[in-house]
CSV table of C-alpha atoms in Angstrom, one decimal:
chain,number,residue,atom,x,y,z
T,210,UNK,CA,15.2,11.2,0.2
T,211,UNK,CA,11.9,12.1,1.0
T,212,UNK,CA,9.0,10.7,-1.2
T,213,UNK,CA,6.1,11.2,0.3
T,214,UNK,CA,5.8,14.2,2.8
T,215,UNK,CA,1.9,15.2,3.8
T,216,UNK,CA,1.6,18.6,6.7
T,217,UNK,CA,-1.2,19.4,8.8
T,218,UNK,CA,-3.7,17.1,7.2
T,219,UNK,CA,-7.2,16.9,8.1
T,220,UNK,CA,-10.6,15.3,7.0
T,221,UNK,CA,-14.1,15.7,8.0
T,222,UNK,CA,-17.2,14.8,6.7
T,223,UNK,CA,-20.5,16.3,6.9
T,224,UNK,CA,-21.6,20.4,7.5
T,225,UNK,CA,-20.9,22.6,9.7
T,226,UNK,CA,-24.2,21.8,11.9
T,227,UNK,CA,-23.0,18.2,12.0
T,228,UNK,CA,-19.5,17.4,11.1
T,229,UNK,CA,-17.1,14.5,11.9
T,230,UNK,CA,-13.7,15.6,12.2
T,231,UNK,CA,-11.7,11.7,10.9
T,232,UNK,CA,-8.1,13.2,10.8
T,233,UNK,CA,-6.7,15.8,13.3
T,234,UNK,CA,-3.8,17.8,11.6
T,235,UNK,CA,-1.6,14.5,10.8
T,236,UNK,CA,1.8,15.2,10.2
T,237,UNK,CA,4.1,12.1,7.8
T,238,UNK,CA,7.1,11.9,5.8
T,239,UNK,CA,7.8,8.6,4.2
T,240,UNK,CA,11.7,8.2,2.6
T,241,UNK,CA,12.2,6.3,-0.3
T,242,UNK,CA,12.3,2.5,-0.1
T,243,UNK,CA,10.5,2.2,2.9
T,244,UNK,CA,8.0,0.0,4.0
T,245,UNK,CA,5.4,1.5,6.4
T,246,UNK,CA,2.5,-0.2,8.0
T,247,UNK,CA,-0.2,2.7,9.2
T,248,UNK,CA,-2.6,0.5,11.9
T,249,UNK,CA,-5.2,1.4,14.4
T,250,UNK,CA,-8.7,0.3,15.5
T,251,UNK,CA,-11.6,0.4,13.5
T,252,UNK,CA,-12.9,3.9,13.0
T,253,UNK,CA,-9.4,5.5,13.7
T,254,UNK,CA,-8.9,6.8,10.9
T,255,UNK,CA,-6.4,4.4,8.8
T,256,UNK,CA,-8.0,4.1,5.9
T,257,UNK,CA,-8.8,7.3,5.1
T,258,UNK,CA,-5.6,8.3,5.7
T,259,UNK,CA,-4.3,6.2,3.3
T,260,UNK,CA,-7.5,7.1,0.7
T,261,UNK,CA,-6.2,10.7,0.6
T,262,UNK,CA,-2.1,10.2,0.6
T,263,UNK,CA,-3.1,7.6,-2.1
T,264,UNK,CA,-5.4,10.5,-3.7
T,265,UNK,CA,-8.8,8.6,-4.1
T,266,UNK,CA,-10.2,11.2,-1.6
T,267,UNK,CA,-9.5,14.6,-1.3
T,268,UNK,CA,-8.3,16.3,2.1
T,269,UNK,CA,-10.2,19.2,3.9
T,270,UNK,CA,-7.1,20.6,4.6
T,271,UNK,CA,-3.4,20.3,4.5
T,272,UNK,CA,-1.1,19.8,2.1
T,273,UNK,CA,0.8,16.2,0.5
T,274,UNK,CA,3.5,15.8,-1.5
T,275,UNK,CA,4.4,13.0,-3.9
T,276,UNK,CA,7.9,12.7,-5.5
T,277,UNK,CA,8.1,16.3,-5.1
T,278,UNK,CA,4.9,17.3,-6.4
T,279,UNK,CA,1.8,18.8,-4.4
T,280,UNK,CA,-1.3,16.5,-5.6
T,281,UNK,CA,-3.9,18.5,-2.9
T,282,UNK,CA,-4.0,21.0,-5.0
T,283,UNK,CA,-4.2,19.3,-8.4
T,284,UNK,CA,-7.4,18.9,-10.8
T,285,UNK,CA,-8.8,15.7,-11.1
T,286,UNK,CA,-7.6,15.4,-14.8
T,287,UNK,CA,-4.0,15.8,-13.4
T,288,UNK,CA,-4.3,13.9,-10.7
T,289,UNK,CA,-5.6,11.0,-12.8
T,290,UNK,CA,-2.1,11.3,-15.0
T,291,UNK,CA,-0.4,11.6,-11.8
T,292,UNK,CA,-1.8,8.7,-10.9
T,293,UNK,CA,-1.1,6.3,-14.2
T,294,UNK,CA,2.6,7.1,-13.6
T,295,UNK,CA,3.6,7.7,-9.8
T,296,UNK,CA,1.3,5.4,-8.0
T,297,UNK,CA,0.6,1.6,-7.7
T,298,UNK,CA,-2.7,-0.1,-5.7
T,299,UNK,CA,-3.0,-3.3,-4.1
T,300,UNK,CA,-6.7,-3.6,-2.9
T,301,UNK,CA,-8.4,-6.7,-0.6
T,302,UNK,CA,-10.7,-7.6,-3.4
T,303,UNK,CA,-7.7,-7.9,-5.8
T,304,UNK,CA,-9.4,-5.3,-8.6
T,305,UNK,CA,-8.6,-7.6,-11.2
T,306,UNK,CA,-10.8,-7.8,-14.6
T,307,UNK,CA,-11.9,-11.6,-15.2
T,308,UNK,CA,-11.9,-10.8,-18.9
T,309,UNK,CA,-8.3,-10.8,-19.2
T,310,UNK,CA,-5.6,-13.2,-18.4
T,311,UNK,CA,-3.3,-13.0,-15.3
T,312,UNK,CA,-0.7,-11.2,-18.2
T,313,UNK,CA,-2.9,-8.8,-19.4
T,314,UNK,CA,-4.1,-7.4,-16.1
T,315,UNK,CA,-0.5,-7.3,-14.6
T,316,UNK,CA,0.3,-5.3,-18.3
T,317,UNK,CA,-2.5,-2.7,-17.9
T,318,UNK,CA,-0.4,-0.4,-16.3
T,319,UNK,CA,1.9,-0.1,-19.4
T,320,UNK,CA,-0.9,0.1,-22.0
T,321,UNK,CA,-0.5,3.9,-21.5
T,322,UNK,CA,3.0,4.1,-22.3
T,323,UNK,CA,5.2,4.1,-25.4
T,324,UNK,CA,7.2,0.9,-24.2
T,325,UNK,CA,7.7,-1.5,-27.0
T,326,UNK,CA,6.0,-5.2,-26.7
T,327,UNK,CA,9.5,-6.8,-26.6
T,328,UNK,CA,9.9,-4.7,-23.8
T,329,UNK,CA,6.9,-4.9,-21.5
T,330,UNK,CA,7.2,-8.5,-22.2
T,331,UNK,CA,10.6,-8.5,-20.5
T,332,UNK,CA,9.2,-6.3,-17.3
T,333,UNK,CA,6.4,-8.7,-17.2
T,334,UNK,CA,8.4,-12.1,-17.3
T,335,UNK,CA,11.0,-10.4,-14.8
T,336,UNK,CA,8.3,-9.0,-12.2
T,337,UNK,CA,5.8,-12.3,-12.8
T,338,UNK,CA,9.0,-14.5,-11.5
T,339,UNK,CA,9.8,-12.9,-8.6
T,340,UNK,CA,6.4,-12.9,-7.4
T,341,UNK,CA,6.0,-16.9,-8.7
T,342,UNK,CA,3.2,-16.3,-10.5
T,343,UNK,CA,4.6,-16.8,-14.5
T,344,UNK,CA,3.7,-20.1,-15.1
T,345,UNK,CA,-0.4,-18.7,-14.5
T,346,UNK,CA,0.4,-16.2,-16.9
T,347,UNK,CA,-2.3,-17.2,-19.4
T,348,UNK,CA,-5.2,-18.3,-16.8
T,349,UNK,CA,-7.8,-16.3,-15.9
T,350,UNK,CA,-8.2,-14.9,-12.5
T,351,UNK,CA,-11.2,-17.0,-12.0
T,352,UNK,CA,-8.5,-20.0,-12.8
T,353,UNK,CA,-6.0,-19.2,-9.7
T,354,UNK,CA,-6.4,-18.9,-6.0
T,355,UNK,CA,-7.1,-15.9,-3.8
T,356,UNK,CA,-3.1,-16.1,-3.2
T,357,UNK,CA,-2.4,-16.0,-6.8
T,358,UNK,CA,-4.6,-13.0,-7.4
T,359,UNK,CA,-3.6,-11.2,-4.6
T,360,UNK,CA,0.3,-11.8,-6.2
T,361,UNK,CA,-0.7,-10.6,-9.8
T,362,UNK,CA,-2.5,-7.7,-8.0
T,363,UNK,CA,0.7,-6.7,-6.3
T,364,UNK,CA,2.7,-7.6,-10.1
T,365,UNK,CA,0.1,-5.0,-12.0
T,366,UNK,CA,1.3,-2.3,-9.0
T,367,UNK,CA,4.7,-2.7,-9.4
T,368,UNK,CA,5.2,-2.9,-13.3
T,369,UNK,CA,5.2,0.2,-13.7
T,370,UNK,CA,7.7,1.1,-11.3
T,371,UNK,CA,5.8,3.6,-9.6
T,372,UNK,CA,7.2,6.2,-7.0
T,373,UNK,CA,5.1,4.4,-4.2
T,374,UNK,CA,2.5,2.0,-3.8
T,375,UNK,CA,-0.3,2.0,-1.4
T,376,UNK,CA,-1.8,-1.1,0.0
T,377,UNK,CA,-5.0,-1.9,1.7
T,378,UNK,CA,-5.7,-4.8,3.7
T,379,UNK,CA,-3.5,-6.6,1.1
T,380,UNK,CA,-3.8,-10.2,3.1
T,381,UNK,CA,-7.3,-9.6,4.2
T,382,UNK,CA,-8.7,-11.7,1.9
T,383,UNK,CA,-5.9,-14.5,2.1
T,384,UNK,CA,-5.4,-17.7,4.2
T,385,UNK,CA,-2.3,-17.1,6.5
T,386,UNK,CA,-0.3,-19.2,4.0
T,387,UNK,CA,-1.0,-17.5,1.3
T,388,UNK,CA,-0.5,-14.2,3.6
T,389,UNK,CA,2.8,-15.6,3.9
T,390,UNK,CA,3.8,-15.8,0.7
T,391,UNK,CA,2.6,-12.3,-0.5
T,392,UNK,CA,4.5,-10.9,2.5
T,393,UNK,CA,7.8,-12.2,1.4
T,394,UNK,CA,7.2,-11.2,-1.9
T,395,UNK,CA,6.6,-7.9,-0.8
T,396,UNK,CA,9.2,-7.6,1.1
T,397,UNK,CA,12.1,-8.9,-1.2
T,398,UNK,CA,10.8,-6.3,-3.7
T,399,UNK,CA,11.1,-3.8,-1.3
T,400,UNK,CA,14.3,-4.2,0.0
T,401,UNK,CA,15.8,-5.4,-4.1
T,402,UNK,CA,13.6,-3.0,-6.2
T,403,UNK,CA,14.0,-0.3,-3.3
T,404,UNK,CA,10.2,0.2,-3.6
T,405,UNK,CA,8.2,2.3,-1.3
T,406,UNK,CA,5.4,0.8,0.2
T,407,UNK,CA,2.6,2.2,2.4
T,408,UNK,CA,-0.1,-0.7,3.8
T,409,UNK,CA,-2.6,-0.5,5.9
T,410,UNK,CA,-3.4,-3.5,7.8
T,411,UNK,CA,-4.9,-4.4,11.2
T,412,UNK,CA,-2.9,-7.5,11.5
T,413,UNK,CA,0.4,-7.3,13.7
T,414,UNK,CA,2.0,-10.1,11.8
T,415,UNK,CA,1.5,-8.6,8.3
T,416,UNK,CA,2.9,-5.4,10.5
T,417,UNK,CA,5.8,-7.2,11.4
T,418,UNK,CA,7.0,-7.7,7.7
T,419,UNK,CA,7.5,-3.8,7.4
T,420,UNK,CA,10.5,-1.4,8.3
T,421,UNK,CA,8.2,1.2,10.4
T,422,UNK,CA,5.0,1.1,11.5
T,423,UNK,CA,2.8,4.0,12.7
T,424,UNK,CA,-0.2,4.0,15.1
T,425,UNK,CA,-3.4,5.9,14.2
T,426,UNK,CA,-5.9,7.0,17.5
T,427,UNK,CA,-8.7,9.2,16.8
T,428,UNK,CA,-7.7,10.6,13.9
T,429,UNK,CA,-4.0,11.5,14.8
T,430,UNK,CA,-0.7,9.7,15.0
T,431,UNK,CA,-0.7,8.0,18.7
T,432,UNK,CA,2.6,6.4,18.4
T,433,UNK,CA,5.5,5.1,15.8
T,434,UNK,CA,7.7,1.7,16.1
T,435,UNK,CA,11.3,1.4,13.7
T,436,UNK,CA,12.1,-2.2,13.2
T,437,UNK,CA,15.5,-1.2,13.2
T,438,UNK,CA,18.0,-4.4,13.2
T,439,UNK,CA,15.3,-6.1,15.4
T,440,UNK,CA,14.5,-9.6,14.3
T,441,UNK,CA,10.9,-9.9,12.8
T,442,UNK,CA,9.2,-12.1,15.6
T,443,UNK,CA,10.5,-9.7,18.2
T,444,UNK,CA,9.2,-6.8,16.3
T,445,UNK,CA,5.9,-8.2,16.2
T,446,UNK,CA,6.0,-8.6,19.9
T,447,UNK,CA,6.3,-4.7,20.1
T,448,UNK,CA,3.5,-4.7,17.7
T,449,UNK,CA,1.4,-6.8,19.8
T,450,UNK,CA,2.5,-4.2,23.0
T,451,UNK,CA,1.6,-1.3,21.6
T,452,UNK,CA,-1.8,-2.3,20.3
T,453,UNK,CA,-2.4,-3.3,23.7
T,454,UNK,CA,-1.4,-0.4,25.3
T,455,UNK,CA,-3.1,1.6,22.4
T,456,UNK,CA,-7.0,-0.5,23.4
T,457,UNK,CA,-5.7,-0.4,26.9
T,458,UNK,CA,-5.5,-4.1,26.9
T,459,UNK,CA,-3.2,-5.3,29.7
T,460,UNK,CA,0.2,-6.9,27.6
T,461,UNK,CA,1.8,-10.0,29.2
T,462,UNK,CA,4.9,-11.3,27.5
């Protein structure tokens, strides 16, 4: 099934006396449960990409469609119910709010919804263990390591259950430990939760952990890789090829 599906989509910025053309008619489909790393050099285009599949910007044109429903051409009050149901974040800089414990951040999600207490309790205690962070439950994120944020950043994204969640540059904050860690927690949700997940990384390993991985150049798709049944360190190796062949780098294996 096909959860995310976006035609034709282009970005610029500027007039029409000086305008920068950032995506060049991209063409994606994402299926449900998948895991998808979008990479690509610095100024390729990546993160806007994800900034307007995610909806925090706006195409110039094209069309992209969430769980069936068309969001380019939604309102902005829409879009902002659209997201509070459908969509989950996981930023760099963690987003959390220092006021509240590591609980009521990951719970924030479900403030807008008619779930009972006894039941968001039960979400939270059953998505705080499988990302080990439960026993932190009542610190404050000023309390816990950039590792432990970055998990109850991923926890507030998933409570919810949304139909996909978009990541960005989830482990660029984090030591490679604690990249590690989040990394495997991501992935065992994906494959047990079957939760879609789109990141954006430039890091090959953090590539590594997903199912596909696509190549941004100059604002278009350059090239894709499917993991496939291919074990993890030898998909990173194609990782590692294709960004060389991508900044012209010469690979040696």
């Amino acid at each position: 099934m096909t959860i995310l599906k976006a035609e034709n989509i282009r970005k610029s910025y500027g007039n029409k006396f000086n305008k920068q053309e950032v995506l060049r008619g991209i063409e994606l489909d994402i299926e449900k449960g998948e895991f998808v790393s979008i990479m690509g050099a610095s100024g390729s285009g990546k993160t806007t990409l994800l900034n307007v599949l995610s909806s925090i910007d706006k195409v110039s044109q094209g069309t992209i469609l969430i769980d069936g429903k068309e969001i380019t051409s939604m309102k902005e009050k829409q879009l902002a119910e659209f997201r509070k149901y459908h969509l989950g974040f996981i930023f760099q800089e963690y987003n959390l709010l220092d006021t509240l414990t590591v609980k009521e951040n990951i719970l924030l999600p479900l403030s807008i919804s008619k779930i009972s207490r006894r039941a968001a309790d039960e979400t939270f205690k059953k998505v705080a263990d499988e990302l080990g962070i439960f026993d932190i439950k009542d610190k404050y994120p000023n309390q816990i390591s950039g590792g432990q944020k970055q998990r109850t950043s991923a926890a507030r994204a998933f409570i919810h259950e949304p139909s996909i969640i978009f990541a960005d540059e989830p482990t660029g904050a984090l030591d490679s430990k604690s990249a590690s860690d989040l990394l495997n927690k991501l992935s065992d949700l994906n494959q047990k939760r079957k939760a879609t997940i789109v990141m954006v990384t430039h890091d090959p390993v953090a590539a590594s952990y997903c199912s596909r991985v696509i190549f941004i150049k100059d604002g278009a798709i350059y090239t894709q890789l499917n993991k496939g049944d291919e074990t993890r360190q030898n998909f990173f190796q194609d990782i590692l090829k294709t960004q060389g062949v991508l900044s012209g780098v010469q690979y040696e294996r």
